[in-house]
């Protein structure tokens, strides 16, 4: 499949790369890492990356200005995006040929060609493998971007999605002369207001008897701590640091003050099935949903409690 993707890339003069809305390091790492690899290996081609800038990740790279005209006869590649509504920049259909490259469950198999590996820790891992297997030259900048994507999605090799292959591919990237320690530090530090918000979260976390935690971040709380919604990524993993917490939900109130972005995480129990029932999706242990009322928030919390209880019962039987 990697060879087919490479042969398709060979055929096109303009290649436009998309990724998902509200990008995280893996979305940007895979998108911009691929842009860098293709620019280096095909200097005569016009390689562009589109999507809204994410200020909190400005250290990764900048987006290109892509015109409607650029899409004429172009190859479009979408990285790290499971379903079409989440693709940043809906012009992705205006190209001549569409390729999906992703590591999320493939419920929406869009594109003329798709490469989906749910065993991969990150789409950046897939792009690294793609470059190595097709003998495309990696550059220092590509290594920086792809490594950022891999450590972003694996929590610096903490989550179960980290495999021996992840480490082997990351080792290839790590051989480049990049200050990886500084990068890891940058991704592991946060501004003082985020630290204070962490304090608020630990203080107000509601934890069920079987270790399901929830916290609601209202617009007022975000305002008090001067935190933008995008910055809540910095605190998503915090509840999981508590030993008794098995799974957790962070409900972020939206500007309309009655709907919520729900960020779901779990140590072992599968929770993306719950996300799918609430206008969302994602990975088994890290997913996102949308809720449209406090009642729906409660339903999500109760479903998580039930899922953890069922897992406990199964574990007892085995
Ligand atoms: P987040 O909490 O936004 O970091 O999302 C965690 C994971 O869930 C990521 O892999 C996202 O791609 C996925 N995800 C988040 N929100 C949604 C959504 N509304 N629909 C489908 N997948 C989502």
mmCIF file of C-alpha atoms and ligand atoms in Angstrom:
data_model
loop_
_atom_site.group_PDB
_atom_site.id
_atom_site.type_symbol
_atom_site.label_atom_id
_atom_site.label_comp_id
_atom_site.label_asym_id
_atom_site.label_seq_id
_atom_site.Cartn_x
_atom_site.Cartn_y
_atom_site.Cartn_z
ATOM 1 C CA UNK A 1 0.000 0.000 0.000
ATOM 2 C CA UNK A 2 2.855 2.423 0.796
ATOM 3 C CA UNK A 3 4.207 1.839 -2.728
ATOM 4 C CA UNK A 4 0.770 2.585 -4.224
ATOM 5 C CA UNK A 5 0.616 5.829 -2.243
ATOM 6 C CA UNK A 6 4.099 6.745 -3.457
ATOM 7 C CA UNK A 7 3.188 5.955 -7.087
ATOM 8 C CA UNK A 8 0.121 8.172 -6.728
ATOM 9 C CA UNK A 9 2.224 10.999 -5.295
ATOM 10 C CA UNK A 10 4.541 10.605 -8.299
ATOM 11 C CA UNK A 11 1.641 11.320 -10.651
ATOM 12 C CA UNK A 12 0.660 14.709 -9.203
ATOM 13 C CA UNK A 13 2.283 18.130 -9.443
ATOM 14 C CA UNK A 14 0.269 19.693 -6.600
ATOM 15 C CA UNK A 15 -0.306 17.849 -3.336
ATOM 16 C CA UNK A 16 -2.435 19.419 -0.603
ATOM 17 C CA UNK A 17 -2.305 17.910 2.882
ATOM 18 C CA UNK A 18 -5.165 18.264 5.375
ATOM 19 C CA UNK A 19 -5.629 17.134 9.002
ATOM 20 C CA UNK A 20 -8.333 17.392 11.652
ATOM 21 C CA UNK A 21 -9.851 20.472 13.264
ATOM 22 C CA UNK A 22 -8.522 21.563 16.672
ATOM 23 C CA UNK A 23 -5.169 19.947 15.805
ATOM 24 C CA UNK A 24 -2.999 18.205 18.367
ATOM 25 C CA UNK A 25 0.727 17.453 17.935
ATOM 26 C CA UNK A 26 0.000 14.247 15.993
ATOM 27 C CA UNK A 27 -2.347 15.986 13.552
ATOM 28 C CA UNK A 28 0.251 18.680 12.875
ATOM 29 C CA UNK A 29 3.231 16.324 13.098
ATOM 30 C CA UNK A 30 1.808 13.928 10.508
ATOM 31 C CA UNK A 31 0.554 16.681 8.211
ATOM 32 C CA UNK A 32 3.636 18.888 8.335
ATOM 33 C CA UNK A 33 6.101 16.006 8.646
ATOM 34 C CA UNK A 34 4.670 14.603 5.408
ATOM 35 C CA UNK A 35 4.822 18.065 3.789
ATOM 36 C CA UNK A 36 8.489 18.362 4.739
ATOM 37 C CA UNK A 37 9.351 14.870 3.446
ATOM 38 C CA UNK A 38 7.564 15.456 0.137
ATOM 39 C CA UNK A 39 9.077 18.930 -0.328
ATOM 40 C CA UNK A 40 12.548 17.539 0.240
ATOM 41 C CA UNK A 41 12.151 14.490 -1.990
ATOM 42 C CA UNK A 42 10.132 16.173 -4.750
ATOM 43 C CA UNK A 43 11.478 19.750 -4.940
ATOM 44 C CA UNK A 44 9.755 20.321 -8.299
ATOM 45 C CA UNK A 45 6.288 19.649 -6.854
ATOM 46 C CA UNK A 46 3.977 22.132 -5.143
ATOM 47 C CA UNK A 47 3.332 20.691 -1.649
ATOM 48 C CA UNK A 48 0.901 22.585 0.579
ATOM 49 C CA UNK A 49 -0.642 22.145 4.026
ATOM 50 C CA UNK A 50 -3.984 23.683 4.891
ATOM 51 C CA UNK A 51 -6.023 24.249 8.057
ATOM 52 C CA UNK A 52 -6.475 26.889 10.728
ATOM 53 C CA UNK A 53 -3.391 27.918 12.684
ATOM 54 C CA UNK A 54 -3.307 26.574 16.241
ATOM 55 C CA UNK A 55 -1.553 29.289 18.311
ATOM 56 C CA UNK A 56 -0.670 26.955 21.190
ATOM 57 C CA UNK A 57 1.261 24.759 18.717
ATOM 58 C CA UNK A 58 2.870 27.576 16.735
ATOM 59 C CA UNK A 59 6.271 26.098 17.678
ATOM 60 C CA UNK A 60 5.539 23.187 15.362
ATOM 61 C CA UNK A 61 5.069 25.051 12.055
ATOM 62 C CA UNK A 62 2.904 27.330 9.942
ATOM 63 C CA UNK A 63 0.127 26.517 7.526
ATOM 64 C CA UNK A 64 0.170 27.535 3.855
ATOM 65 C CA UNK A 65 -2.287 29.826 2.122
ATOM 66 C CA UNK A 66 -4.077 27.468 -0.241
ATOM 67 C CA UNK A 67 -6.319 28.917 -2.967
ATOM 68 C CA UNK A 68 -9.328 27.197 -4.578
ATOM 69 C CA UNK A 69 -7.312 27.188 -7.792
ATOM 70 C CA UNK A 70 -4.620 25.006 -6.158
ATOM 71 C CA UNK A 71 -7.131 22.151 -5.868
ATOM 72 C CA UNK A 72 -7.552 21.852 -9.649
ATOM 73 C CA UNK A 73 -6.020 18.515 -10.625
ATOM 74 C CA UNK A 74 -4.396 18.157 -7.204
ATOM 75 C CA UNK A 75 -3.802 15.128 -5.017
ATOM 76 C CA UNK A 76 -5.299 15.625 -1.542
ATOM 77 C CA UNK A 77 -3.973 13.632 1.423
ATOM 78 C CA UNK A 78 -5.791 13.779 4.770
ATOM 79 C CA UNK A 79 -3.840 12.645 7.824
ATOM 80 C CA UNK A 80 -5.009 11.665 11.322
ATOM 81 C CA UNK A 81 -8.707 12.340 10.655
ATOM 82 C CA UNK A 82 -11.205 9.529 11.211
ATOM 83 C CA UNK A 83 -14.348 11.131 9.845
ATOM 84 C CA UNK A 84 -15.046 13.654 7.121
ATOM 85 C CA UNK A 85 -16.867 16.331 9.165
ATOM 86 C CA UNK A 86 -13.714 16.710 11.310
ATOM 87 C CA UNK A 87 -11.431 17.453 8.344
ATOM 88 C CA UNK A 88 -10.113 20.981 8.663
ATOM 89 C CA UNK A 89 -10.866 22.814 5.437
ATOM 90 C CA UNK A 90 -13.815 21.195 3.718
ATOM 91 C CA UNK A 91 -12.292 21.823 0.269
ATOM 92 C CA UNK A 92 -10.627 18.383 0.606
ATOM 93 C CA UNK A 93 -13.143 17.043 -1.944
ATOM 94 C CA UNK A 94 -12.148 19.545 -4.607
ATOM 95 C CA UNK A 95 -8.957 17.750 -5.637
ATOM 96 C CA UNK A 96 -8.595 15.092 -8.317
ATOM 97 C CA UNK A 97 -7.751 12.192 -5.998
ATOM 98 C CA UNK A 98 -8.125 11.683 -2.239
ATOM 99 C CA UNK A 99 -5.990 9.598 0.135
ATOM 100 C CA UNK A 100 -6.731 8.999 3.822
ATOM 101 C CA UNK A 101 -3.845 8.098 6.172
ATOM 102 C CA UNK A 102 -4.918 7.480 9.758
ATOM 103 C CA UNK A 103 -4.687 5.358 12.908
ATOM 104 C CA UNK A 104 -8.237 5.807 14.294
ATOM 105 C CA UNK A 105 -10.933 3.127 13.926
ATOM 106 C CA UNK A 106 -12.038 3.300 10.294
ATOM 107 C CA UNK A 107 -15.784 3.951 10.613
ATOM 108 C CA UNK A 108 -15.741 6.430 7.736
ATOM 109 C CA UNK A 109 -13.562 4.888 5.029
ATOM 110 C CA UNK A 110 -13.435 7.950 2.796
ATOM 111 C CA UNK A 111 -11.020 8.560 -0.064
ATOM 112 C CA UNK A 112 -10.091 6.785 -3.293
ATOM 113 C CA UNK A 113 -7.296 5.152 -1.343
ATOM 114 C CA UNK A 114 -6.967 4.742 2.371
ATOM 115 C CA UNK A 115 -4.246 3.460 4.649
ATOM 116 C CA UNK A 116 -5.530 2.935 8.184
ATOM 117 C CA UNK A 117 -3.455 1.180 10.831
ATOM 118 C CA UNK A 118 -5.235 1.158 14.188
ATOM 119 C CA UNK A 119 -2.231 -0.610 15.735
ATOM 120 C CA UNK A 120 -0.071 2.448 15.110
ATOM 121 C CA UNK A 121 0.391 4.722 18.107
ATOM 122 C CA UNK A 122 -0.029 7.797 15.953
ATOM 123 C CA UNK A 123 -0.342 8.915 12.370
ATOM 124 C CA UNK A 124 3.156 10.391 12.728
ATOM 125 C CA UNK A 125 4.377 6.831 13.333
ATOM 126 C CA UNK A 126 2.701 5.750 10.065
ATOM 127 C CA UNK A 127 4.271 8.630 8.114
ATOM 128 C CA UNK A 128 7.686 7.706 9.541
ATOM 129 C CA UNK A 129 7.176 4.096 8.468
ATOM 130 C CA UNK A 130 5.965 5.242 5.049
ATOM 131 C CA UNK A 131 9.136 7.292 4.491
ATOM 132 C CA UNK A 132 11.464 4.536 5.666
ATOM 133 C CA UNK A 133 9.754 1.730 3.731
ATOM 134 C CA UNK A 134 9.624 3.704 0.472
ATOM 135 C CA UNK A 135 13.202 4.957 0.920
ATOM 136 C CA UNK A 136 12.172 8.623 0.951
ATOM 137 C CA UNK A 137 14.808 10.726 2.664
ATOM 138 C CA UNK A 138 13.912 12.018 6.105
ATOM 139 C CA UNK A 139 15.186 15.424 7.134
ATOM 140 C CA UNK A 140 15.986 16.935 10.510
ATOM 141 C CA UNK A 141 12.812 19.047 10.327
ATOM 142 C CA UNK A 142 10.661 16.022 9.411
ATOM 143 C CA UNK A 143 12.190 14.126 12.337
ATOM 144 C CA UNK A 144 11.371 17.006 14.694
ATOM 145 C CA UNK A 145 7.736 17.160 13.566
ATOM 146 C CA UNK A 146 7.107 13.409 13.471
ATOM 147 C CA UNK A 147 8.748 12.802 16.834
ATOM 148 C CA UNK A 148 6.564 15.547 18.350
ATOM 149 C CA UNK A 149 3.513 13.788 16.921
ATOM 150 C CA UNK A 150 4.543 10.416 18.315
ATOM 151 C CA UNK A 151 5.313 11.671 21.813
ATOM 152 C CA UNK A 152 2.115 13.735 21.739
ATOM 153 C CA UNK A 153 -0.134 10.743 21.046
ATOM 154 C CA UNK A 154 1.721 8.275 23.276
ATOM 155 C CA UNK A 155 2.063 10.626 26.259
ATOM 156 C CA UNK A 156 5.814 10.285 25.812
ATOM 157 C CA UNK A 157 5.603 6.493 25.352
ATOM 158 C CA UNK A 158 3.322 6.057 28.382
ATOM 159 C CA UNK A 159 0.069 4.830 26.805
ATOM 160 C CA UNK A 160 -0.586 1.184 25.825
ATOM 161 C CA UNK A 161 -0.551 2.148 22.120
ATOM 162 C CA UNK A 162 3.246 2.389 22.384
ATOM 163 C CA UNK A 163 4.656 -0.731 20.705
ATOM 164 C CA UNK A 164 8.118 -2.064 19.979
ATOM 165 C CA UNK A 165 7.607 -0.744 16.453
ATOM 166 C CA UNK A 166 6.762 2.725 17.798
ATOM 167 C CA UNK A 167 10.068 2.748 19.660
ATOM 168 C CA UNK A 168 12.034 1.427 16.671
ATOM 169 C CA UNK A 169 10.605 4.142 14.403
ATOM 170 C CA UNK A 170 11.055 6.828 17.068
ATOM 171 C CA UNK A 171 14.684 5.695 17.413
ATOM 172 C CA UNK A 172 15.226 6.397 13.697
ATOM 173 C CA UNK A 173 13.910 9.940 14.221
ATOM 174 C CA UNK A 174 15.890 10.401 17.400
ATOM 175 C CA UNK A 175 19.109 9.847 15.429
ATOM 176 C CA UNK A 176 18.694 13.319 13.916
ATOM 177 C CA UNK A 177 20.379 16.325 15.478
ATOM 178 C CA UNK A 178 17.324 17.873 17.164
ATOM 179 C CA UNK A 179 17.112 18.980 20.796
ATOM 180 C CA UNK A 180 14.550 16.299 21.666
ATOM 181 C CA UNK A 181 14.953 16.809 25.408
ATOM 182 C CA UNK A 182 13.977 20.466 25.015
ATOM 183 C CA UNK A 183 10.979 19.401 22.932
ATOM 184 C CA UNK A 184 9.830 16.891 25.567
ATOM 185 C CA UNK A 185 10.245 19.560 28.258
ATOM 186 C CA UNK A 186 8.263 22.069 26.207
ATOM 187 C CA UNK A 187 5.439 19.574 25.774
ATOM 188 C CA UNK A 188 5.474 18.725 29.474
ATOM 189 C CA UNK A 189 5.406 22.271 30.852
ATOM 190 C CA UNK A 190 2.536 24.711 31.007
ATOM 191 C CA UNK A 191 1.893 28.326 31.984
ATOM 192 C CA UNK A 192 1.074 29.253 35.576
ATOM 193 C CA UNK A 193 -2.646 29.770 34.882
ATOM 194 C CA UNK A 194 -2.865 26.165 33.633
ATOM 195 C CA UNK A 195 -1.134 25.025 36.832
ATOM 196 C CA UNK A 196 -3.802 26.864 38.826
ATOM 197 C CA UNK A 197 -6.534 25.242 36.737
ATOM 198 C CA UNK A 198 -4.958 21.862 37.539
ATOM 199 C CA UNK A 199 -5.288 22.789 41.204
ATOM 200 C CA UNK A 200 -8.975 23.588 40.642
ATOM 201 C CA UNK A 201 -9.492 20.257 38.868
ATOM 202 C CA UNK A 202 -7.849 18.153 41.580
ATOM 203 C CA UNK A 203 -9.836 20.057 44.224
ATOM 204 C CA UNK A 204 -13.221 19.670 42.498
ATOM 205 C CA UNK A 205 -12.977 16.289 40.787
ATOM 206 C CA UNK A 206 -16.052 14.146 41.404
ATOM 207 C CA UNK A 207 -14.911 10.511 41.678
ATOM 208 C CA UNK A 208 -17.349 7.578 41.742
ATOM 209 C CA UNK A 209 -16.793 4.627 44.054
ATOM 210 C CA UNK A 210 -15.378 2.580 41.186
ATOM 211 C CA UNK A 211 -12.973 5.284 40.030
ATOM 212 C CA UNK A 212 -14.754 7.213 37.298
ATOM 213 C CA UNK A 213 -13.927 10.900 37.606
ATOM 214 C CA UNK A 214 -15.632 13.932 36.122
ATOM 215 C CA UNK A 215 -15.111 17.642 36.095
ATOM 216 C CA UNK A 216 -17.061 20.389 34.350
ATOM 217 C CA UNK A 217 -15.183 23.424 33.138
ATOM 218 C CA UNK A 218 -17.729 26.174 32.648
ATOM 219 C CA UNK A 219 -17.118 29.298 30.606
ATOM 220 C CA UNK A 220 -16.855 31.165 33.920
ATOM 221 C CA UNK A 221 -14.125 28.832 35.182
ATOM 222 C CA UNK A 222 -12.213 29.157 31.909
ATOM 223 C CA UNK A 223 -12.520 32.921 32.228
ATOM 224 C CA UNK A 224 -11.407 32.928 35.875
ATOM 225 C CA UNK A 225 -8.265 30.998 34.989
ATOM 226 C CA UNK A 226 -7.873 32.818 31.644
ATOM 227 C CA UNK A 227 -7.707 29.536 29.775
ATOM 228 C CA UNK A 228 -8.771 29.081 26.154
ATOM 229 C CA UNK A 229 -10.665 25.943 25.244
ATOM 230 C CA UNK A 230 -7.770 24.696 23.101
ATOM 231 C CA UNK A 231 -5.489 24.915 26.127
ATOM 232 C CA UNK A 232 -7.550 22.340 28.027
ATOM 233 C CA UNK A 233 -5.390 19.709 26.253
ATOM 234 C CA UNK A 234 -2.750 20.550 28.863
ATOM 235 C CA UNK A 235 -4.947 19.203 31.668
ATOM 236 C CA UNK A 236 -6.709 16.300 29.940
ATOM 237 C CA UNK A 237 -4.380 13.660 31.345
ATOM 238 C CA UNK A 238 -4.267 15.093 34.907
ATOM 239 C CA UNK A 239 -7.117 13.079 36.520
ATOM 240 C CA UNK A 240 -5.401 9.869 35.355
ATOM 241 C CA UNK A 241 -2.464 10.628 37.641
ATOM 242 C CA UNK A 242 -4.676 9.717 40.611
ATOM 243 C CA UNK A 243 -4.244 6.032 41.424
ATOM 244 C CA UNK A 244 -7.931 5.295 42.125
ATOM 245 C CA UNK A 245 -9.116 6.916 38.866
ATOM 246 C CA UNK A 246 -9.829 4.359 36.120
ATOM 247 C CA UNK A 247 -11.593 6.541 33.564
ATOM 248 C CA UNK A 248 -12.520 10.205 33.414
ATOM 249 C CA UNK A 249 -14.570 12.793 31.552
ATOM 250 C CA UNK A 250 -13.862 16.483 31.195
ATOM 251 C CA UNK A 251 -16.917 18.494 30.153
ATOM 252 C CA UNK A 252 -15.934 21.813 28.615
ATOM 253 C CA UNK A 253 -18.877 24.207 28.375
ATOM 254 C CA UNK A 254 -19.086 25.903 24.988
ATOM 255 C CA UNK A 255 -19.668 29.593 24.351
ATOM 256 C CA UNK A 256 -23.419 28.937 23.870
ATOM 257 C CA UNK A 257 -23.433 27.899 27.569
ATOM 258 C CA UNK A 258 -25.525 24.783 27.083
ATOM 259 C CA UNK A 259 -23.466 22.422 24.965
ATOM 260 C CA UNK A 260 -20.219 20.693 25.970
ATOM 261 C CA UNK A 261 -17.115 19.323 24.352
ATOM 262 C CA UNK A 262 -16.488 16.086 26.213
ATOM 263 C CA UNK A 263 -12.979 14.720 26.534
ATOM 264 C CA UNK A 264 -12.987 11.071 27.592
ATOM 265 C CA UNK A 265 -9.981 9.101 28.781
ATOM 266 C CA UNK A 266 -9.485 5.674 30.313
ATOM 267 C CA UNK A 267 -6.653 3.528 31.602
ATOM 268 C CA UNK A 268 -8.096 0.157 30.483
ATOM 269 C CA UNK A 269 -11.851 0.176 29.935
ATOM 270 C CA UNK A 270 -12.935 0.917 26.348
ATOM 271 C CA UNK A 271 -14.791 4.240 26.216
ATOM 272 C CA UNK A 272 -14.959 5.176 22.517
ATOM 273 C CA UNK A 273 -18.226 3.231 22.202
ATOM 274 C CA UNK A 274 -19.719 5.739 24.668
ATOM 275 C CA UNK A 275 -18.264 8.640 22.671
ATOM 276 C CA UNK A 276 -19.833 7.228 19.495
ATOM 277 C CA UNK A 277 -23.258 7.299 21.162
ATOM 278 C CA UNK A 278 -22.801 11.005 21.876
ATOM 279 C CA UNK A 279 -21.800 12.591 18.589
ATOM 280 C CA UNK A 280 -18.167 11.645 18.885
ATOM 281 C CA UNK A 281 -15.570 8.942 18.478
ATOM 282 C CA UNK A 282 -11.864 8.371 18.759
ATOM 283 C CA UNK A 283 -9.590 5.719 20.192
ATOM 284 C CA UNK A 284 -10.619 2.989 22.644
ATOM 285 C CA UNK A 285 -8.887 4.775 25.548
ATOM 286 C CA UNK A 286 -8.932 8.395 24.340
ATOM 287 C CA UNK A 287 -11.980 9.819 22.689
ATOM 288 C CA UNK A 288 -14.120 12.895 22.394
ATOM 289 C CA UNK A 289 -17.842 13.591 22.207
ATOM 290 C CA UNK A 290 -20.364 16.409 22.162
ATOM 291 C CA UNK A 291 -23.109 16.807 24.722
ATOM 292 C CA UNK A 292 -26.033 19.151 24.443
ATOM 293 C CA UNK A 293 -27.250 19.343 28.061
ATOM 294 C CA UNK A 294 -26.339 18.700 31.687
ATOM 295 C CA UNK A 295 -28.595 15.624 31.544
ATOM 296 C CA UNK A 296 -26.552 14.241 28.671
ATOM 297 C CA UNK A 297 -23.350 14.862 30.690
ATOM 298 C CA UNK A 298 -24.882 12.804 33.490
ATOM 299 C CA UNK A 299 -25.793 10.000 31.045
ATOM 300 C CA UNK A 300 -22.213 9.863 29.777
ATOM 301 C CA UNK A 301 -20.863 9.711 33.342
ATOM 302 C CA UNK A 302 -23.293 6.906 34.268
ATOM 303 C CA UNK A 303 -22.350 4.924 31.145
ATOM 304 C CA UNK A 304 -18.689 5.189 32.129
ATOM 305 C CA UNK A 305 -19.460 3.946 35.644
ATOM 306 C CA UNK A 306 -21.348 1.013 34.102
ATOM 307 C CA UNK A 307 -18.497 0.207 31.704
ATOM 308 C CA UNK A 308 -15.967 0.134 34.558
ATOM 309 C CA UNK A 309 -18.303 -2.031 36.676
ATOM 310 C CA UNK A 310 -18.740 -4.500 33.793
ATOM 311 C CA UNK A 311 -14.985 -4.723 33.368
ATOM 312 C CA UNK A 312 -14.590 -5.410 37.102
ATOM 313 C CA UNK A 313 -17.169 -8.218 36.893
ATOM 314 C CA UNK A 314 -15.431 -9.727 33.838
ATOM 315 C CA UNK A 315 -12.055 -9.538 35.587
ATOM 316 C CA UNK A 316 -13.514 -11.366 38.604
ATOM 317 C CA UNK A 317 -14.908 -14.154 36.397
ATOM 318 C CA UNK A 318 -11.542 -14.697 34.662
HETATM 319 P P1 LIG B 1 -9.480 15.053 22.389
HETATM 320 O O1 LIG B 1 -10.106 14.852 23.720
HETATM 321 O O2 LIG B 1 -10.089 16.170 21.633
HETATM 322 O O3 LIG B 1 -7.984 15.139 22.507
HETATM 323 O O4 LIG B 1 -9.786 13.783 21.493
HETATM 324 C C1 LIG B 1 -9.294 12.506 21.770
HETATM 325 C C2 LIG B 1 -9.483 11.607 20.570
HETATM 326 O O5 LIG B 1 -10.863 11.533 20.235
HETATM 327 C C3 LIG B 1 -8.775 12.091 19.324
HETATM 328 O O6 LIG B 1 -8.205 10.983 18.713
HETATM 329 C C4 LIG B 1 -9.854 12.677 18.473
HETATM 330 O O7 LIG B 1 -9.581 12.462 17.129
HETATM 331 C C5 LIG B 1 -11.105 11.932 18.906
HETATM 332 N N1 LIG B 1 -12.270 12.830 18.909
HETATM 333 C C6 LIG B 1 -12.432 13.931 19.681
HETATM 334 N N2 LIG B 1 -13.617 14.534 19.433
HETATM 335 C C7 LIG B 1 -14.225 13.794 18.476
HETATM 336 C C8 LIG B 1 -15.466 13.896 17.779
HETATM 337 N N3 LIG B 1 -16.336 14.868 18.025
HETATM 338 N N4 LIG B 1 -15.741 12.958 16.846
HETATM 339 C C9 LIG B 1 -14.882 11.950 16.587
HETATM 340 N N5 LIG B 1 -13.689 11.800 17.205
HETATM 341 C C10 LIG B 1 -13.354 12.702 18.138
#
